[in-house]
Amino acid sequence: MESFFEHYQLEIGEQMETPFMNKNGVFQDGTTPMYRDTDGQLWAMSGHSHMGHIAMFCGTSLDDMQKMWPIETNFSIGHAEYAFLGIRYPEGILPRGSIWPFGLYICPNTHRFFCWFHNETGWNGRGTAYDAFGLCTEPKYDSDFRHVGLMHSDDEGKTWNFDRWVLTGEEAAFTEWYNPGAGNALGQKGDIVRFGSGDFSVFIEPEGDYIYLFYNIITMNLADENGKIWQTCDAYVARCRKRTDGNMGDFVKYYDGSFSEAGNLGKESLIVKDAWHPRVVYSVPEQMYIMTSKPIMKSSDMMKLPGMDEKRKVMQICVSKDLIHWSEPEIVYRDGVVWGNHYNAIISDDKDVPPNILASNRFSILNNHNGTDVFRYKTRLLRK
């Protein structure tokens, strides 16, 4: 596909505060999930479960959104002996750790809230956290394993019930070096390890039949002597059919040209290389999908770009006509230097459309780092 910046430029405004700030008790670590209900209210969730709290927010748009209440869960997190009601990961391992809400959907008929959340085995396990090497208090090289879980609420996000694990990598969530209670199941062998499905966002078709989940898989070479442990961090996609009866279906992964593999332990085909935490919106005026993400693989050429820092806090953009075939991601510049952060999300500013649908070429970009304040930048998309 053609270059995005050959045809467009972004006019990025000044930094503004959002409701998703540390002073409000939330420490957002990922992009902020949002959804508009059938009454026209825009809902959002912010925070994660082992720093501050997770809270619900509501308004007509980002302009008037306010914090409503901290959430409570009817299940425990943390230690593998009691977390997530003992509902095991699809690999048969007892679950553990925290929740990071990254996807939100509200059933139009029942007003049931659904939240998809990110989970990692190496954080907040309270003595049972593990990474590729064994038990840990903090994962070495970020080498812990990702899953996506589903929970629901029948009281507008005040209390949540855990449902099940809905997305898992093809490879087992452990290695030959450490078996976290998987019995006779075999862990990944060798130095090249993949760390499961996660670090995601959802795109919900307003009129279509599907909810799409765009996610990452990280690959590492744990024996690399040159310090290049991280090998790849690419984007993939799965989808589930929307329902309107208060139930939620299962995801099917995109693999080898079609949505054909199981969400849990199925195969997957990458759709965008080097795209950390992909997030997608649809532009009605331009009739194209826009994905924001971050390049995460360190290269000497990238580090020479004006304004680049060691953490590569920069946004990149690619576009698509079908959610599968994407243009090459291109880094965003502002005033001649690279611009963005670890997590980047485009959000509609309109009061009467879903947050992932751009009815005009005026919208906002939200960005943040790990557990930091989320800032807003009003933006215009200009045709060249």
Coordinates of C-alpha atoms in Angstrom, one line a residue:
M1 CA 0.0 0.0 0.0
E2 CA 1.0 3.6 -0.5
S3 CA 2.8 5.7 2.1
F4 CA 0.5 7.5 4.5
F5 CA 2.6 10.6 4.8
E6 CA 2.8 11.0 1.0
H7 CA -0.9 12.0 1.1
Y8 CA -1.5 13.3 4.6
Q9 CA 0.0 15.2 7.5
L10 CA -1.0 15.5 11.1
E11 CA -1.5 18.9 12.8
I12 CA -1.0 17.9 16.5
G13 CA -2.1 20.4 19.2
E14 CA -0.9 21.2 22.6
Q15 CA -0.9 18.8 25.5
M16 CA -4.0 18.6 27.6
E17 CA -4.9 16.6 30.7
T18 CA -7.4 13.8 30.6
P19 CA -9.4 12.2 33.5
F20 CA -7.0 9.3 33.4
M21 CA -4.4 10.8 35.7
N22 CA -2.4 9.5 38.6
K23 CA -3.9 12.2 40.8
N24 CA -7.3 10.4 40.3
G25 CA -5.8 7.1 41.6
V26 CA -5.3 5.4 38.2
F27 CA -2.0 4.4 36.6
Q28 CA -2.8 3.5 33.0
D29 CA -0.4 1.0 31.5
G30 CA -1.6 0.5 27.9
T31 CA -4.1 2.2 25.7
T32 CA -7.4 3.2 27.3
P33 CA -10.4 1.1 26.4
M34 CA -13.6 2.9 25.6
Y35 CA -17.1 2.2 24.2
R36 CA -20.3 4.2 23.7
D37 CA -23.6 2.5 24.9
T38 CA -27.0 2.7 23.2
D39 CA -28.0 5.7 25.3
G40 CA -25.1 7.7 23.9
Q41 CA -22.9 7.6 26.9
L42 CA -19.1 7.1 26.4
W43 CA -17.6 4.8 28.9
A44 CA -13.9 4.1 29.6
M45 CA -11.8 2.1 32.0
S46 CA -8.4 3.1 33.3
G47 CA -5.8 1.7 35.6
H48 CA -4.5 -1.8 36.5
S49 CA -4.9 -4.0 39.5
H50 CA -1.5 -3.8 41.2
M51 CA -1.0 0.0 41.2
G52 CA -3.7 2.4 42.4
H53 CA -7.0 1.0 41.2
I54 CA -9.1 0.4 38.1
A55 CA -11.9 2.9 37.7
M56 CA -14.9 3.5 35.4
F57 CA -15.3 6.8 33.6
C58 CA -18.3 8.2 31.7
G59 CA -19.4 11.3 29.7
T60 CA -20.6 12.3 26.3
S61 CA -17.0 12.6 25.0
L62 CA -13.5 13.2 26.2
D63 CA -14.5 16.8 26.8
D64 CA -16.7 16.0 29.8
M65 CA -15.8 12.5 30.8
Q66 CA -15.5 12.1 34.6
K67 CA -14.5 9.4 37.0
M68 CA -17.5 7.4 38.2
W69 CA -16.3 4.7 40.6
P70 CA -13.5 2.2 41.3
I71 CA -14.3 -1.3 40.2
E72 CA -14.5 -4.4 42.3
T73 CA -14.0 -8.0 41.2
N74 CA -15.9 -11.0 42.4
F75 CA -12.7 -13.0 42.1
S76 CA -9.2 -12.7 43.5
I77 CA -6.0 -11.9 41.7
G78 CA -2.3 -12.5 42.6
H79 CA -1.3 -15.9 44.0
A80 CA -1.9 -19.0 41.8
E81 CA -3.6 -20.8 44.7
Y82 CA -6.6 -18.5 44.6
A83 CA -6.4 -16.2 41.6
F84 CA -9.1 -16.1 38.9
L85 CA -11.3 -18.7 40.7
G86 CA -8.7 -21.4 39.8
I87 CA -9.8 -21.3 36.2
R88 CA -6.6 -22.5 34.6
Y89 CA -4.8 -21.1 31.6
P90 CA -5.6 -23.1 28.4
E91 CA -2.2 -24.8 28.9
G92 CA -3.5 -26.3 32.2
I93 CA -1.5 -24.0 34.4
L94 CA -3.0 -22.3 37.4
P95 CA -3.4 -18.6 36.6
R96 CA -1.8 -15.8 38.6
G97 CA -1.0 -12.1 38.5
S98 CA -2.9 -8.9 37.6
I99 CA -5.4 -7.5 35.1
W100 CA -4.8 -4.8 32.6
P101 CA -8.2 -3.8 31.0
F102 CA -7.6 -3.1 27.3
G103 CA -11.0 -3.8 25.6
L104 CA -14.5 -2.7 26.4
Y105 CA -17.9 -3.7 24.9
I106 CA -21.5 -3.0 26.1
C107 CA -24.3 -5.2 24.9
P108 CA -27.0 -3.1 23.3
N109 CA -29.9 -5.1 24.5
T110 CA -28.8 -6.2 28.0
H111 CA -26.5 -3.4 29.0
R112 CA -24.0 -6.0 30.1
F113 CA -20.4 -4.7 30.1
F114 CA -17.7 -6.9 28.8
C115 CA -14.0 -6.3 29.4
W116 CA -11.0 -8.1 27.8
F117 CA -7.9 -7.8 29.9
H118 CA -4.2 -8.5 29.5
N119 CA -2.5 -10.8 32.0
E120 CA 1.2 -11.6 32.6
T121 CA 2.7 -14.5 34.6
G122 CA 5.6 -12.5 35.9
W123 CA 3.9 -9.6 37.8
N124 CA 2.0 -9.6 41.1
G125 CA 2.1 -13.4 41.5
R126 CA 2.7 -12.9 45.2
G127 CA 5.3 -15.7 45.3
T128 CA 4.1 -17.6 42.2
A129 CA 5.0 -15.2 39.4
Y130 CA 7.3 -16.8 36.8
D131 CA 9.1 -16.0 33.6
A132 CA 11.0 -18.1 31.0
F133 CA 13.7 -18.9 33.6
G134 CA 11.6 -19.7 36.7
L135 CA 9.9 -18.0 39.7
C136 CA 10.5 -14.3 39.8
T137 CA 9.5 -11.0 41.5
E138 CA 10.0 -9.1 38.2
P139 CA 10.4 -10.9 34.8
K140 CA 13.9 -10.9 33.4
Y141 CA 14.0 -9.1 30.0
D142 CA 10.2 -9.0 30.2
S143 CA 10.3 -12.7 29.5
D144 CA 7.0 -13.6 31.1
F145 CA 3.9 -15.1 29.3
R146 CA 0.8 -13.3 28.1
H147 CA -2.9 -14.3 28.0
V148 CA -6.1 -12.4 27.4
G149 CA -9.0 -12.9 29.8
L150 CA -12.7 -11.9 29.7
M151 CA -14.9 -10.6 32.5
H152 CA -18.3 -9.0 32.6
S153 CA -20.4 -6.7 34.7
D154 CA -24.1 -6.2 35.1
D155 CA -24.0 -3.0 37.1
E156 CA -22.1 -0.6 34.8
G157 CA -18.7 -1.7 35.8
K158 CA -19.1 -1.5 39.6
T159 CA -18.5 -5.3 40.1
W160 CA -17.0 -7.8 37.6
N161 CA -17.2 -11.6 37.2
F162 CA -14.4 -13.6 35.6
D163 CA -15.5 -15.7 32.6
R164 CA -12.6 -17.4 31.0
W165 CA -9.3 -17.1 29.1
V166 CA -10.0 -16.2 25.4
L167 CA -6.6 -15.7 23.7
T168 CA -3.4 -17.7 24.1
G169 CA -0.3 -18.1 22.0
E170 CA 0.3 -21.2 19.9
E171 CA 3.3 -22.1 22.0
A172 CA 3.0 -23.2 25.6
A173 CA 3.3 -20.5 28.3
F174 CA 6.5 -21.9 29.8
T175 CA 9.9 -23.3 28.9
E176 CA 11.9 -26.4 29.4
W177 CA 13.8 -24.5 32.1
Y178 CA 10.8 -24.2 34.4
N179 CA 7.4 -26.1 34.6
P180 CA 4.9 -23.9 36.6
G181 CA 2.6 -26.9 37.4
A182 CA 1.7 -28.0 33.8
G183 CA 2.1 -31.7 34.6
N184 CA 3.1 -33.8 31.6
A185 CA 2.7 -30.9 29.2
L186 CA 6.0 -29.8 27.5
G187 CA 7.4 -26.3 27.6
Q188 CA 9.1 -24.4 24.8
K189 CA 12.5 -25.8 24.0
G190 CA 15.7 -24.0 23.0
D191 CA 16.7 -20.3 23.2
I192 CA 14.1 -18.8 20.9
V193 CA 11.0 -18.3 22.9
R194 CA 7.6 -16.7 22.1
F195 CA 5.6 -15.1 24.9
G196 CA 2.0 -15.5 24.1
S197 CA -0.9 -13.3 23.0
G198 CA -1.4 -9.9 24.6
D199 CA -0.6 -6.2 24.7
F200 CA -3.8 -5.6 22.7
S201 CA -6.7 -3.4 21.8
V202 CA -10.1 -4.1 20.2
F203 CA -11.9 -2.6 17.2
I204 CA -15.6 -3.1 17.2
E205 CA -17.5 -2.7 13.9
P206 CA -20.4 -0.4 14.4
E207 CA -22.6 -2.0 11.7
G208 CA -20.7 -5.2 11.0
D209 CA -20.7 -8.5 12.7
Y210 CA -17.3 -8.7 14.4
I211 CA -15.2 -7.5 17.3
Y212 CA -11.5 -7.5 16.2
L213 CA -8.7 -7.9 18.7
F214 CA -5.2 -6.7 17.6
Y215 CA -2.5 -8.1 19.7
N216 CA 1.3 -8.6 20.0
I217 CA 3.6 -11.6 20.2
I218 CA 7.1 -11.0 21.5
T219 CA 9.9 -13.3 20.4
M220 CA 13.2 -13.4 22.3
N221 CA 16.6 -15.1 21.9
L222 CA 17.4 -15.7 25.5
A223 CA 21.0 -16.8 24.7
D224 CA 22.0 -13.8 22.6
E225 CA 25.4 -12.7 23.7
N226 CA 25.3 -9.3 22.0
G227 CA 22.4 -8.0 24.1
K228 CA 19.8 -8.3 21.4
I229 CA 17.5 -10.4 23.4
W230 CA 14.3 -9.1 21.8
Q231 CA 14.0 -10.5 18.3
T232 CA 10.6 -9.5 17.1
C233 CA 7.4 -7.8 18.4
D234 CA 4.8 -8.1 15.7
A235 CA 1.0 -7.5 15.4
Y236 CA -1.6 -10.2 14.8
V237 CA -5.4 -10.2 14.8
A238 CA -8.3 -12.4 15.9
R239 CA -12.0 -11.8 15.8
C240 CA -15.3 -12.9 17.5
R241 CA -18.8 -12.5 16.3
K242 CA -20.9 -9.8 18.1
R243 CA -23.9 -11.0 20.1
T244 CA -26.8 -9.0 21.5
D245 CA -28.1 -11.5 24.1
G246 CA -25.6 -10.8 26.9
N247 CA -23.3 -13.6 26.0
M248 CA -19.8 -13.4 24.4
G249 CA -18.4 -15.7 21.8
D250 CA -14.9 -17.0 21.3
F251 CA -12.1 -15.5 19.2
V252 CA -10.8 -17.0 15.9
K253 CA -7.2 -16.1 14.9
Y254 CA -6.2 -14.9 11.4
Y255 CA -3.9 -17.5 9.9
D256 CA -2.7 -18.3 6.4
G257 CA -5.2 -16.0 4.6
S258 CA -8.4 -16.6 6.7
F259 CA -9.8 -16.5 10.2
S260 CA -9.4 -20.2 10.8
E261 CA -7.5 -21.0 14.0
A262 CA -8.7 -21.2 17.6
G263 CA -8.1 -18.3 19.8
N264 CA -6.5 -20.5 22.4
L265 CA -3.4 -22.4 21.3
G266 CA -4.2 -21.8 17.6
K267 CA -1.7 -20.7 14.9
E268 CA -1.5 -17.1 13.8
S269 CA -0.1 -15.0 10.9
L270 CA 1.5 -11.6 11.5
I271 CA -0.2 -8.6 9.8
V272 CA 2.2 -5.8 10.8
K273 CA 5.9 -6.2 11.7
D274 CA 7.4 -4.3 14.6
A275 CA 4.2 -2.8 16.0
W276 CA 3.9 -2.6 19.7
H277 CA 0.3 -2.3 21.2
P278 CA -1.6 -1.8 17.9
R279 CA -4.8 0.2 18.0
V280 CA -7.2 0.7 15.1
V281 CA -9.8 3.3 14.2
Y282 CA -11.8 3.8 11.0
S283 CA -11.9 7.2 9.2
V284 CA -15.2 7.8 7.4
P285 CA -14.0 10.8 5.4
E286 CA -10.9 8.9 4.1
Q287 CA -12.6 5.5 4.0
M288 CA -9.6 3.7 5.5
Y289 CA -8.5 2.0 8.8
I290 CA -5.7 3.7 10.7
M291 CA -3.5 1.8 13.1
T292 CA -1.3 3.5 15.7
S293 CA 1.5 1.6 17.4
K294 CA 5.1 2.0 18.5
P295 CA 8.3 0.6 16.9
I296 CA 9.9 -1.4 19.6
M297 CA 12.9 -3.1 18.0
K298 CA 16.0 -1.0 18.6
S299 CA 18.2 -0.2 15.7
S300 CA 21.2 2.2 15.2
D301 CA 19.4 4.0 12.4
M302 CA 16.3 4.6 14.5
M303 CA 18.3 5.9 17.4
K304 CA 19.7 8.6 15.1
L305 CA 16.3 10.1 14.3
P306 CA 15.9 13.7 15.7
G307 CA 14.3 13.6 19.1
M308 CA 14.5 9.9 19.7
D309 CA 15.3 8.7 23.2
E310 CA 16.5 5.4 24.7
K311 CA 12.9 4.3 25.3
R312 CA 11.8 5.0 21.7
K313 CA 8.7 7.0 22.8
V314 CA 7.3 7.5 19.4
M315 CA 4.1 6.9 17.5
Q316 CA 3.9 5.2 14.1
I317 CA 0.9 5.0 11.7
C318 CA -0.1 2.5 9.0
V319 CA -3.4 2.2 7.1
S320 CA -5.5 -0.5 5.6
K321 CA -8.7 -1.0 3.5
D322 CA -9.6 -4.5 5.0
L323 CA -8.0 -4.8 8.5
I324 CA -5.6 -7.4 7.2
H325 CA -3.3 -5.8 4.6
W326 CA -1.5 -2.8 6.1
S327 CA 0.9 -0.2 4.7
E328 CA 4.4 0.0 6.1
P329 CA 4.3 1.8 9.5
E330 CA 5.7 5.3 9.4
I331 CA 7.0 7.3 12.3
V332 CA 5.1 10.5 13.3
Y333 CA 7.0 13.8 13.5
R334 CA 6.0 17.1 15.1
D335 CA 8.0 20.3 14.5
G336 CA 10.8 18.2 12.9
V337 CA 11.4 15.7 15.8
V338 CA 9.8 12.3 16.4
W339 CA 6.7 12.4 18.5
G340 CA 4.6 10.0 20.6
N341 CA 4.9 7.7 23.5
H342 CA 5.0 4.0 24.6
Y343 CA 1.2 3.7 24.1
N344 CA -0.6 5.7 21.4
A345 CA -4.3 5.8 20.6
I346 CA -6.5 7.9 18.2
I347 CA -9.9 8.6 19.7
S348 CA -12.9 10.3 18.1
D349 CA -13.9 13.7 19.5
D350 CA -17.5 13.4 18.2
K351 CA -20.3 12.9 20.7
D352 CA -22.6 10.7 18.6
V353 CA -20.3 8.0 17.1
P354 CA -18.2 5.1 18.6
P355 CA -14.8 6.2 19.9
N356 CA -13.1 4.1 17.2
I357 CA -15.0 5.8 14.3
L358 CA -13.7 9.1 13.0
A359 CA -16.7 11.0 11.5
S360 CA -14.4 13.9 10.6
N361 CA -10.7 14.6 10.3
R362 CA -10.6 16.2 13.7
F363 CA -9.9 13.9 16.6
S364 CA -7.7 13.4 19.6
I365 CA -4.5 11.4 20.2
L366 CA -4.0 9.9 23.7
N367 CA -0.6 8.7 24.9
N368 CA 1.2 7.6 28.0
H369 CA 3.9 5.3 29.3
N370 CA 3.9 2.6 31.9
G371 CA 1.6 3.7 34.7
T372 CA 1.9 7.4 33.8
D373 CA -0.6 10.2 33.3
V374 CA -2.6 9.9 30.0
F375 CA -2.4 13.1 28.0
R376 CA -4.6 14.3 25.1
Y377 CA -3.6 16.1 21.9
K378 CA -6.3 17.5 19.7
T379 CA -5.3 16.7 16.1
R380 CA -6.3 17.4 12.5
L381 CA -5.6 15.1 9.6
L382 CA -4.8 17.2 6.6
R383 CA -4.6 16.1 3.0
K384 CA -1.6 17.2 1.0

